Coordinates of N, CA, C and O in Angstrom, one line a residue:
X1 N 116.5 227.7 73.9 CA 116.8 227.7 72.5 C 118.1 226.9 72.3 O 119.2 227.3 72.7
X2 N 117.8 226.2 71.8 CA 119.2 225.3 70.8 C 120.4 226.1 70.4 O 120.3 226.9 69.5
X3 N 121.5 226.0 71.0 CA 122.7 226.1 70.5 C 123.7 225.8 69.9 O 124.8 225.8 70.5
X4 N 123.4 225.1 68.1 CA 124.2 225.1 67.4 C 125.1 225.5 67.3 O 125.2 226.7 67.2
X5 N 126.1 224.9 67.2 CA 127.9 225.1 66.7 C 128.5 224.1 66.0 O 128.8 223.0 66.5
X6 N 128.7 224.4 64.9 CA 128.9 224.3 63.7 C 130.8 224.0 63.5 O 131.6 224.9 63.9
X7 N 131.3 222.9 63.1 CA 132.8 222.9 63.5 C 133.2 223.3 61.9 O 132.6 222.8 61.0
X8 N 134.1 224.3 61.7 CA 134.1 225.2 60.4 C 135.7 225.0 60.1 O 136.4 225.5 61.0
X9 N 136.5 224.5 59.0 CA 137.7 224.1 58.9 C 137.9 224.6 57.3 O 137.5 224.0 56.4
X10 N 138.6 225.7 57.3 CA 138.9 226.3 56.0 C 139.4 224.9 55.0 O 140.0 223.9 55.4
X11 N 139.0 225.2 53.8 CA 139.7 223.9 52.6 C 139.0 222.5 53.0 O 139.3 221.5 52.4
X12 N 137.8 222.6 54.3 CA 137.7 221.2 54.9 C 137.1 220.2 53.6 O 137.0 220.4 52.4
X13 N 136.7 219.3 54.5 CA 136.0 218.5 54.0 C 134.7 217.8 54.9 O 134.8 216.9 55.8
X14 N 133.9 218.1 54.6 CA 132.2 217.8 55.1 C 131.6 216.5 54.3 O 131.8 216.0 53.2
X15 N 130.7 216.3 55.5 CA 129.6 215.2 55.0 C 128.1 216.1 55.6 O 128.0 216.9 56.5
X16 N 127.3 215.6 54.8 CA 125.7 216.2 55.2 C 125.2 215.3 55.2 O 125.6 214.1 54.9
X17 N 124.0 215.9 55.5 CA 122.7 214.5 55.7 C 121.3 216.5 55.3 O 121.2 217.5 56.0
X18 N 120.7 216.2 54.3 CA 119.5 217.7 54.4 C 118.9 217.0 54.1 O 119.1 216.1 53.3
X19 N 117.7 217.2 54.8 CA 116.3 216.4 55.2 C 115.1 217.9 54.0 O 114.9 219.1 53.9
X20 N 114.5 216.4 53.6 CA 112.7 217.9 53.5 C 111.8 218.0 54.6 O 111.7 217.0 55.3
X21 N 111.2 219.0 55.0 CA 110.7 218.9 55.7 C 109.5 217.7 56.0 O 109.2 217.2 57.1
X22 N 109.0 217.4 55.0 CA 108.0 216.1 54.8 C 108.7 215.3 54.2 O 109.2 215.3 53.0
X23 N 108.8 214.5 55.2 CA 110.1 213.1 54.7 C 108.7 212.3 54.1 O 109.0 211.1 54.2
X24 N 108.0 212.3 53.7 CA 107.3 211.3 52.9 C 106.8 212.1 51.6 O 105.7 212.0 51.1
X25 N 107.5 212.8 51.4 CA 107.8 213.8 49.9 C 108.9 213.0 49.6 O 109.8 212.5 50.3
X26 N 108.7 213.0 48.0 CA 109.6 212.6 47.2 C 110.0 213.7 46.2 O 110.4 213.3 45.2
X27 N 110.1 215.1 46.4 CA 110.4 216.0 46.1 C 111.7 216.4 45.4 O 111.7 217.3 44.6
X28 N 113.0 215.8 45.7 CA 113.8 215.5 45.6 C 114.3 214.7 44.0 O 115.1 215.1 43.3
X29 N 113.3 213.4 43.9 CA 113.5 213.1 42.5 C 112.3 213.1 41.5 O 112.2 212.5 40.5
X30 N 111.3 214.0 42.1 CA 110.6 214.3 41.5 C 111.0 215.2 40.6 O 110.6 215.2 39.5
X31 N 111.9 216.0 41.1 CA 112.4 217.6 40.3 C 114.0 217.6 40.8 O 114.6 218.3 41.7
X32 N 114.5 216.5 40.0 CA 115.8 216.0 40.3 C 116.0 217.3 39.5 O 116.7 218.0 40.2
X33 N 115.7 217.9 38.3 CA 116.7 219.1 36.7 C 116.6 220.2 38.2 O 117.6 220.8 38.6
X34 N 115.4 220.3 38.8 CA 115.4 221.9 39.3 C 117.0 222.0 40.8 O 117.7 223.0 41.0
X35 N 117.1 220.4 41.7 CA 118.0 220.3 42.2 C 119.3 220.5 41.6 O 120.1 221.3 42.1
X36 N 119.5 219.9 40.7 CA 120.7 220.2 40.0 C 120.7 221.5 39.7 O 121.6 222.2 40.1
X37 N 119.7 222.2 38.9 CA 120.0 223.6 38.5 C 120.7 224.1 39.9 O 122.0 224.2 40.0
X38 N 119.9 224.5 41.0 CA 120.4 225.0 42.3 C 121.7 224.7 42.8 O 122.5 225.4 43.4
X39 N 121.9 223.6 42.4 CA 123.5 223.1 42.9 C 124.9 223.4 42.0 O 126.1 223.3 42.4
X40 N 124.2 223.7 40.8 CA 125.1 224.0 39.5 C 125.1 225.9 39.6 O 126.1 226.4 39.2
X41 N 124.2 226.5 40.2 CA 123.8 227.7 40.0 C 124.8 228.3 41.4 O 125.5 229.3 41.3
X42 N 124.8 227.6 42.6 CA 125.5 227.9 43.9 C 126.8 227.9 43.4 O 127.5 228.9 43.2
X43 N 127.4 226.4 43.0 CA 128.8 226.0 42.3 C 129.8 227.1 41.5 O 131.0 227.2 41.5
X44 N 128.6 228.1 40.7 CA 129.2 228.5 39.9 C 129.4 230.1 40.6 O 130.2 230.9 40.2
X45 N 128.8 230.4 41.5 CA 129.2 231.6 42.7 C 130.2 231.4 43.7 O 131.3 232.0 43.9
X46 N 129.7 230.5 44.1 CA 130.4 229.6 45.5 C 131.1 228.5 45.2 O 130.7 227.4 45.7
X47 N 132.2 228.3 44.5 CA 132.6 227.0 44.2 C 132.8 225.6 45.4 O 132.8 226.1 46.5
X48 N 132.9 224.9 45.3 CA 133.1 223.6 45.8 C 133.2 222.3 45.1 O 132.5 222.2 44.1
X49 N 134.2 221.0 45.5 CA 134.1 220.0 45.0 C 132.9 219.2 46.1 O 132.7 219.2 47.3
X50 N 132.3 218.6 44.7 CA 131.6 217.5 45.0 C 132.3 216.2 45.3 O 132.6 215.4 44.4
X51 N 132.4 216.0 46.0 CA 133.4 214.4 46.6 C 132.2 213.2 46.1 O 132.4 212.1 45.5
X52 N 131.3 213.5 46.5 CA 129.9 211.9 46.5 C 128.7 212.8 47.1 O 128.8 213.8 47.9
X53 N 127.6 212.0 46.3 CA 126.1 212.9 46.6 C 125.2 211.7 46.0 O 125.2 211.0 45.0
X54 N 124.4 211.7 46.8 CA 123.0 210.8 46.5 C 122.4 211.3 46.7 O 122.5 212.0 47.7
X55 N 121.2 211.4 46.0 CA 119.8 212.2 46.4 C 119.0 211.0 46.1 O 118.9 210.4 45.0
X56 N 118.1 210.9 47.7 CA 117.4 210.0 47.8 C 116.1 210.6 47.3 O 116.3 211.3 46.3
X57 N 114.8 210.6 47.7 CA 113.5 211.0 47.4 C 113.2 212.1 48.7 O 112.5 213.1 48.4
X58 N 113.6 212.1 49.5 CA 113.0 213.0 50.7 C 114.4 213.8 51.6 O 114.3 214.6 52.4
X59 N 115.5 213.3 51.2 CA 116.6 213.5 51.8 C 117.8 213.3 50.8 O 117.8 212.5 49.8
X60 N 119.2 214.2 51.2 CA 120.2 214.0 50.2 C 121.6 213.8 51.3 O 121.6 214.7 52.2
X61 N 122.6 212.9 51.2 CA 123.8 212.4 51.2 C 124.9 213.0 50.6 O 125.3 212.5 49.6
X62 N 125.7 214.3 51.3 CA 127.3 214.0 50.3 C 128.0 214.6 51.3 O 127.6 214.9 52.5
X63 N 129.3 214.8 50.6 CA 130.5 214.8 50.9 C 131.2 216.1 49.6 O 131.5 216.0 48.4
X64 N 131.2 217.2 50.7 CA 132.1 218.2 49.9 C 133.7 218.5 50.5 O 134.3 218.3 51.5
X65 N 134.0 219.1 49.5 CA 135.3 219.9 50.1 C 135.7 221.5 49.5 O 136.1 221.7 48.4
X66 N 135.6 222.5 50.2 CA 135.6 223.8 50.1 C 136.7 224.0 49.5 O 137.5 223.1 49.6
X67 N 137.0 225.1 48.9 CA 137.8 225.9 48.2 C 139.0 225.9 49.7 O 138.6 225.6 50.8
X68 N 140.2 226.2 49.4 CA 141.2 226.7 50.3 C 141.1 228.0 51.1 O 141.0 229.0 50.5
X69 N 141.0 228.0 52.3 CA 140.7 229.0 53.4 C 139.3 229.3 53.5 O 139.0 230.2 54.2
X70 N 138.0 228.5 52.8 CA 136.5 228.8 52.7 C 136.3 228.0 53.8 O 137.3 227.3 53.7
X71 N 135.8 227.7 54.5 CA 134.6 227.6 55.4 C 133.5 227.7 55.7 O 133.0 227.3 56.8
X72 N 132.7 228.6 54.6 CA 131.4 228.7 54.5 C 130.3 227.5 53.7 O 129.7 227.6 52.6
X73 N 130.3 226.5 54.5 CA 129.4 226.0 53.6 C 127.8 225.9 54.0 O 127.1 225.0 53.6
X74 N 127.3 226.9 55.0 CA 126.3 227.5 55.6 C 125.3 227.9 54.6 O 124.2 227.5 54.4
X75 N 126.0 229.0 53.7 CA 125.2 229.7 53.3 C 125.2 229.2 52.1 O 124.4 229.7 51.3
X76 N 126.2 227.9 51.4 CA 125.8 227.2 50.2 C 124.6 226.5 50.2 O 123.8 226.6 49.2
X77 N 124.2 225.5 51.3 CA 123.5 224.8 51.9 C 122.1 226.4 51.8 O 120.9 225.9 51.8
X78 N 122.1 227.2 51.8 CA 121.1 228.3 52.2 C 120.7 228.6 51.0 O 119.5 228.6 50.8
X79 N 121.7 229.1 49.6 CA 121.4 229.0 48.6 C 121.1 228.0 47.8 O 120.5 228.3 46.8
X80 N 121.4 227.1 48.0 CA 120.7 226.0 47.1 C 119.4 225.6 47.6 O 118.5 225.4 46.8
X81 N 119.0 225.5 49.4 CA 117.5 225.7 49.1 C 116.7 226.4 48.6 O 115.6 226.0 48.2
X82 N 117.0 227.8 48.7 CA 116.6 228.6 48.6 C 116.0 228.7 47.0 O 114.9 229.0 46.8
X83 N 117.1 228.2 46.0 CA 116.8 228.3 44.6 C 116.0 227.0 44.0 O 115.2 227.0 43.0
X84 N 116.4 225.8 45.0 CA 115.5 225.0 44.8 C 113.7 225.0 45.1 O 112.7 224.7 44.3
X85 N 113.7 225.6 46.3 CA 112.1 226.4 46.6 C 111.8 226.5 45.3 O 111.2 225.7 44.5
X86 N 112.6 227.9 45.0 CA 111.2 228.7 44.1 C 111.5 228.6 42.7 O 111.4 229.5 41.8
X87 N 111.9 227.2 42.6 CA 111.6 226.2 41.0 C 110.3 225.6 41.2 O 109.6 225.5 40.2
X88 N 109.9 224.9 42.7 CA 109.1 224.6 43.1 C 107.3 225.2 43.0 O 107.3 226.2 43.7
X89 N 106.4 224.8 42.6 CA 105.1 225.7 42.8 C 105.0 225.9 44.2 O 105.3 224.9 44.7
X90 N 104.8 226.6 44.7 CA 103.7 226.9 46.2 C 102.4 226.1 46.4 O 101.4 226.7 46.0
X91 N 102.4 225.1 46.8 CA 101.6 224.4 46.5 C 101.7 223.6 48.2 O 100.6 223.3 48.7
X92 N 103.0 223.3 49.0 CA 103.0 223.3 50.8 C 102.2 223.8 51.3 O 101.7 224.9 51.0
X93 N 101.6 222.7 52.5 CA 100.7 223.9 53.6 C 102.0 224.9 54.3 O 103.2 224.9 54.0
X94 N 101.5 225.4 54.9 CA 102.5 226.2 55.8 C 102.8 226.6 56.8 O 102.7 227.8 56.6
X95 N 103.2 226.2 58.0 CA 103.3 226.8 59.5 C 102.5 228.6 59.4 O 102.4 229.4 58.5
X96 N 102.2 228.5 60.7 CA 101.8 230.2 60.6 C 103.4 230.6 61.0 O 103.5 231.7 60.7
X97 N 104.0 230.3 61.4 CA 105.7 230.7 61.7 C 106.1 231.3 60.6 O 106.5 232.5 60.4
X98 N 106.1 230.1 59.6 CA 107.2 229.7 58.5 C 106.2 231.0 57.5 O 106.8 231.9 56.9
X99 N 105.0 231.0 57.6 CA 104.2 232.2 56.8 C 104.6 233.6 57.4 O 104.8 234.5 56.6
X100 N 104.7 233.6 58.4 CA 105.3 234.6 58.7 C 106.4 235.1 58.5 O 106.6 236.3 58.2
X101 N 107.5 234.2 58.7 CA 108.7 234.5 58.4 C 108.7 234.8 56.6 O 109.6 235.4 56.3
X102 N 107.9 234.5 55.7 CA 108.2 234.3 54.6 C 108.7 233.0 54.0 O 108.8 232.7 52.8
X103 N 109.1 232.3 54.9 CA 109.9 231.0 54.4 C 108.8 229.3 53.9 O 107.8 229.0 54.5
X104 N 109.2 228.8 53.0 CA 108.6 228.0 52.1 C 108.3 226.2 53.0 O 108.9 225.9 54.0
X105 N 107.7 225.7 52.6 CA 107.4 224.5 53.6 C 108.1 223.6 53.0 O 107.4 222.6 53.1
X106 N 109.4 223.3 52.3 CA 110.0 222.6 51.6 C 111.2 221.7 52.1 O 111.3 220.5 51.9
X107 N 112.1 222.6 53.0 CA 113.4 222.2 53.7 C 113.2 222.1 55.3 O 112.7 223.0 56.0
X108 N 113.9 220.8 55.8 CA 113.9 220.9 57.6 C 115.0 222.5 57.4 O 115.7 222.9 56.5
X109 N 114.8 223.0 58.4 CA 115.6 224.3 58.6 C 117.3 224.2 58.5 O 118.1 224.8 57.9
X110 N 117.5 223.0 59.8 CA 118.8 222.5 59.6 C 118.8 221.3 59.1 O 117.9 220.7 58.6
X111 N 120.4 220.9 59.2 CA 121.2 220.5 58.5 C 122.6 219.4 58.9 O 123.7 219.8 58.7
X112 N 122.4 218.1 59.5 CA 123.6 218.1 59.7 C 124.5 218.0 59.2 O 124.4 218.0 58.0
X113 N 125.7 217.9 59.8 CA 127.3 218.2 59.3 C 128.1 217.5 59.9 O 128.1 217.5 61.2
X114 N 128.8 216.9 59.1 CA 130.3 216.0 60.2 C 131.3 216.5 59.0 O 131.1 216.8 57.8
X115 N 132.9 216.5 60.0 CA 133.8 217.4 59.3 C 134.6 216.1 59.0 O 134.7 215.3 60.0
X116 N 135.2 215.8 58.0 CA 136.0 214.6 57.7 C 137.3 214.9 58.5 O 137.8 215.9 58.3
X117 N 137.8 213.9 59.3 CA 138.8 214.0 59.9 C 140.4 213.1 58.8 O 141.4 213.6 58.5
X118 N 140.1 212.2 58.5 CA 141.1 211.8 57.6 C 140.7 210.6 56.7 O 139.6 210.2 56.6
X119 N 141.5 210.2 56.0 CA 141.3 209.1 54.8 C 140.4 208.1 55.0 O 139.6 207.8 54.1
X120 N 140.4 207.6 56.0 CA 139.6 206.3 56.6 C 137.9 206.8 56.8 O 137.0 206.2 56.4
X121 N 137.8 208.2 57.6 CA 136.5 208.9 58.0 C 135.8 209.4 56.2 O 134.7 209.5 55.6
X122 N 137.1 209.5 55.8 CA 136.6 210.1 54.0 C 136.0 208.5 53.8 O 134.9 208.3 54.3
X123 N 136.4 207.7 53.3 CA 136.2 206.5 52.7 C 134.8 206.0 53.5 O 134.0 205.3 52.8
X124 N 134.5 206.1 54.4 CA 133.4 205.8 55.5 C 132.3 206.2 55.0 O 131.4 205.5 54.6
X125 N 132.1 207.9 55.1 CA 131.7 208.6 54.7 C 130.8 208.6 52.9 O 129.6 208.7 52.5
X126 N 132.1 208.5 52.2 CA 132.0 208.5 50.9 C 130.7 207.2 50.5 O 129.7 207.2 49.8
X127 N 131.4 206.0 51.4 CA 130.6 204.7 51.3 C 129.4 204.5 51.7 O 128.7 203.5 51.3
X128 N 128.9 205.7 52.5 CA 127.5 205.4 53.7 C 126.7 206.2 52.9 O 125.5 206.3 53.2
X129 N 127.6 207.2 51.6 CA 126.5 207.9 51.0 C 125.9 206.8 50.0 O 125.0 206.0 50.2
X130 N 126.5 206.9 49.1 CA 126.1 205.3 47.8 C 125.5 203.9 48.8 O 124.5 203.3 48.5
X131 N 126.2 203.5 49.7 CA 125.5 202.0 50.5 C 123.8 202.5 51.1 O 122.9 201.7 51.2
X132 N 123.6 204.0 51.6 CA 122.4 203.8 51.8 C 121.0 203.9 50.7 O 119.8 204.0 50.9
X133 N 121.6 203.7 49.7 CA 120.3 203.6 48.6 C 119.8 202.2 48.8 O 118.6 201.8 48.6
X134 N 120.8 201.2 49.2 CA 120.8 200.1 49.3 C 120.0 199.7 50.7 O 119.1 198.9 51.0
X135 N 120.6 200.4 51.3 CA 120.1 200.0 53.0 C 118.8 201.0 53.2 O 118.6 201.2 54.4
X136 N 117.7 201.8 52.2 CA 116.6 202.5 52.5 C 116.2 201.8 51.2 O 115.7 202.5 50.3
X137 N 116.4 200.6 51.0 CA 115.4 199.5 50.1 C 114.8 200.3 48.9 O 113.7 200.1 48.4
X138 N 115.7 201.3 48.2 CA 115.3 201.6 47.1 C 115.8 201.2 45.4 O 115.3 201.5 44.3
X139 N 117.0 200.4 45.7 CA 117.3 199.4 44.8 C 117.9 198.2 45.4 O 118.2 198.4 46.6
X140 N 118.1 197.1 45.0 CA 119.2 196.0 45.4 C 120.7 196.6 45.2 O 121.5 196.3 46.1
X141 N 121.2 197.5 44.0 CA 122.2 197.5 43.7 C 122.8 199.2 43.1 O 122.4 199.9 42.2
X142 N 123.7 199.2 44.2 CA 123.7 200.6 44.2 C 123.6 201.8 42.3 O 123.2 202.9 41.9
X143 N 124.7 200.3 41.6 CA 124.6 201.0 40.6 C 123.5 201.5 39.6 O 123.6 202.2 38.6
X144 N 122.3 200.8 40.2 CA 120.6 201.1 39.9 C 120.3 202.4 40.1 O 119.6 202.9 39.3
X145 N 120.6 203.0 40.8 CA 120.1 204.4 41.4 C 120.8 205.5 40.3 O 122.0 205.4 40.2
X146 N 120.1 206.3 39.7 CA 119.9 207.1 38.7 C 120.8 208.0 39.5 O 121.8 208.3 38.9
X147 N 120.8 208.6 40.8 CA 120.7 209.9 41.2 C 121.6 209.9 42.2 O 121.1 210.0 43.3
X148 N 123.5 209.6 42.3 CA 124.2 209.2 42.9 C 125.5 209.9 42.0 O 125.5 210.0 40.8
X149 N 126.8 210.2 42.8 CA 127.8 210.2 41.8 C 128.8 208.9 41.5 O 129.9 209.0 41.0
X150 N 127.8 207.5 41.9 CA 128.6 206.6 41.9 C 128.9 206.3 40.7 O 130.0 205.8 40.6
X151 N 128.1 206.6 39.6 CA 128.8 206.3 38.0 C 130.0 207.0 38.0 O 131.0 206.6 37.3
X152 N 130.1 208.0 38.6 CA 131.4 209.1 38.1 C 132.4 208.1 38.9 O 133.3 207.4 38.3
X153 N 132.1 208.2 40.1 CA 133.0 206.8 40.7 C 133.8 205.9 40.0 O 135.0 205.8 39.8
X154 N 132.5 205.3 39.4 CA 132.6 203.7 38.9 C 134.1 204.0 37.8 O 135.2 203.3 37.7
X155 N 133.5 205.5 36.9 CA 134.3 205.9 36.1 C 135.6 206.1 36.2 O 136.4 205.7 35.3
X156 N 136.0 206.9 37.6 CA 136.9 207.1 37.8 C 137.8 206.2 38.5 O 138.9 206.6 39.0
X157 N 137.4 205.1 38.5 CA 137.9 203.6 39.3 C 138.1 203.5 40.7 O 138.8 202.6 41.1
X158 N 137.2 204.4 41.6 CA 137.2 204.6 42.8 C 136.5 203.2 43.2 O 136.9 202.4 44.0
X159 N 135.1 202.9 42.1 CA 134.5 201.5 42.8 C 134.4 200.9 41.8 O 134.7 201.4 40.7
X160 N 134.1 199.5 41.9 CA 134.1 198.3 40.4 C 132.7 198.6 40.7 O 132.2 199.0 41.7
X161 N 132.1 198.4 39.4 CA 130.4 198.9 38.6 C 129.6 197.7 39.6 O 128.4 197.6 39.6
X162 N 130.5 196.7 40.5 CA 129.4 195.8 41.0 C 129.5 196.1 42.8 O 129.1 195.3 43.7
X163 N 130.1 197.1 43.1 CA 130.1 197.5 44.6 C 128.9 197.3 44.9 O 127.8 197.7 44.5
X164 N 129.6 196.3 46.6 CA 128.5 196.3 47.6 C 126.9 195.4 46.9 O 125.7 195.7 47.0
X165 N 127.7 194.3 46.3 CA 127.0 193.4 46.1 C 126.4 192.7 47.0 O 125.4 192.1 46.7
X166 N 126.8 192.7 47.7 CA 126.5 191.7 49.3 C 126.5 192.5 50.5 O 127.2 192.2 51.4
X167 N 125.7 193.7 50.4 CA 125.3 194.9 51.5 C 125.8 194.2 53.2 O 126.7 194.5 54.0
X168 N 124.9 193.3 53.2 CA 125.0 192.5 54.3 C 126.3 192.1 54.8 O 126.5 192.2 56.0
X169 N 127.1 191.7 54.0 CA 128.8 190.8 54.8 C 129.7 193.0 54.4 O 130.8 193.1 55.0
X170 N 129.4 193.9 53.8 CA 130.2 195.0 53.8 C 130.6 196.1 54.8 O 129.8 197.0 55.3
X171 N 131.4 196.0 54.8 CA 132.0 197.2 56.0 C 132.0 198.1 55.0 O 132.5 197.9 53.8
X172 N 131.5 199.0 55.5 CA 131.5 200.9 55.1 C 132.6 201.2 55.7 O 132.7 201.0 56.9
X173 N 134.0 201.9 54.5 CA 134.8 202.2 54.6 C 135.8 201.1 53.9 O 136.9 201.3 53.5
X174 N 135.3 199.8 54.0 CA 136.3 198.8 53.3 C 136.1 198.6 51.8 O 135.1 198.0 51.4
X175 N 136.8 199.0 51.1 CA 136.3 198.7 49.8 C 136.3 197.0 49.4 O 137.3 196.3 49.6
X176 N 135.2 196.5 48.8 CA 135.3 195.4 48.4 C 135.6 195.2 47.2 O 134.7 194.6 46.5
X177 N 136.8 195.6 46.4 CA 137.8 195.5 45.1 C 138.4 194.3 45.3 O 139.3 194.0 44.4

């Protein structure tokens, strides 16, 4: 059996990668209102900043930072699938496992996690969320993608509205300003 260990840093700052169980489900922006509900609905129990988040079709990208002395971001990650499920119809086949256990055929079970170590690993990070809409060929240009917090970005002058125009010559983590 797999032994998961989880590196847990009160006030940290994390990157994810949460997979659906059927990566050729587009589940994700199909019922982008019910994701957000779930993530607005955790937020407002469990607080956290949202640093950067993409939600692709089958999988989602971000970058949080916990409340001061929290390090739980296990069971945030637990409740937001959980709320996202059962917005969902029942409508998955289902493991006789996953039937057993009660659990829904919607989310891979885990989850990975990388803990941001400093400014340069943030910026990397932050970049590889918004650059892969581009590099999984679902627009040319990142600022096409509906379902990213790169507008808030753009907004907040973190990126110029034409970032990563030239995917190809850009280093993740260098800003091209």
């Amino acid at each position: 059996m797999p032994d998961y260990r989880r590196n847990r840093v009160p006030g940290g700052t994390y990157f994810f990668t949460v997979n659906l169980l059927e990566r050729r489900e587009r589940l994700l922006v199909e019922h982008i209102d019910a994701l957000r509900a779930a993530v607005r609905m955790v937020r407002a129990q469990r607080p956290f900043h949202i640093d950067a988040w993409a939600v692709l079709p089958d999988h989602t990208h971000c970058v949080w930072t916990l409340p001061s002395g929290d390090e739980d971001y296990s069971s945030r990650w637990k409740a937001i699938k959980i709320a996202f499920a059962k917005a969902l119809p029942k409508t998955e086949a289902l493991s006789a496992v996953r039937e057993r256990k009660g659990e829904r055929g919607i989310w891979q079970r885990r989850f990975w996690e990388h803990t941001i170590r400093d400014e340069s690993d943030y910026a990397a990070h932050v970049d590889y969320v918004h650059i892969n809409l581009v590099k999984h060929g679902l627009v040319k240009r990142v600022a096409d993608w509906p379902y990213s917090s790169f507008h808030r970005l753009v907004t907040d002058g973190i990126y110029p509205q034409d970032w990563a125009a030239d995917v190809a010559t850009l280093k993740v983590g260098e800003r091209d300003e």
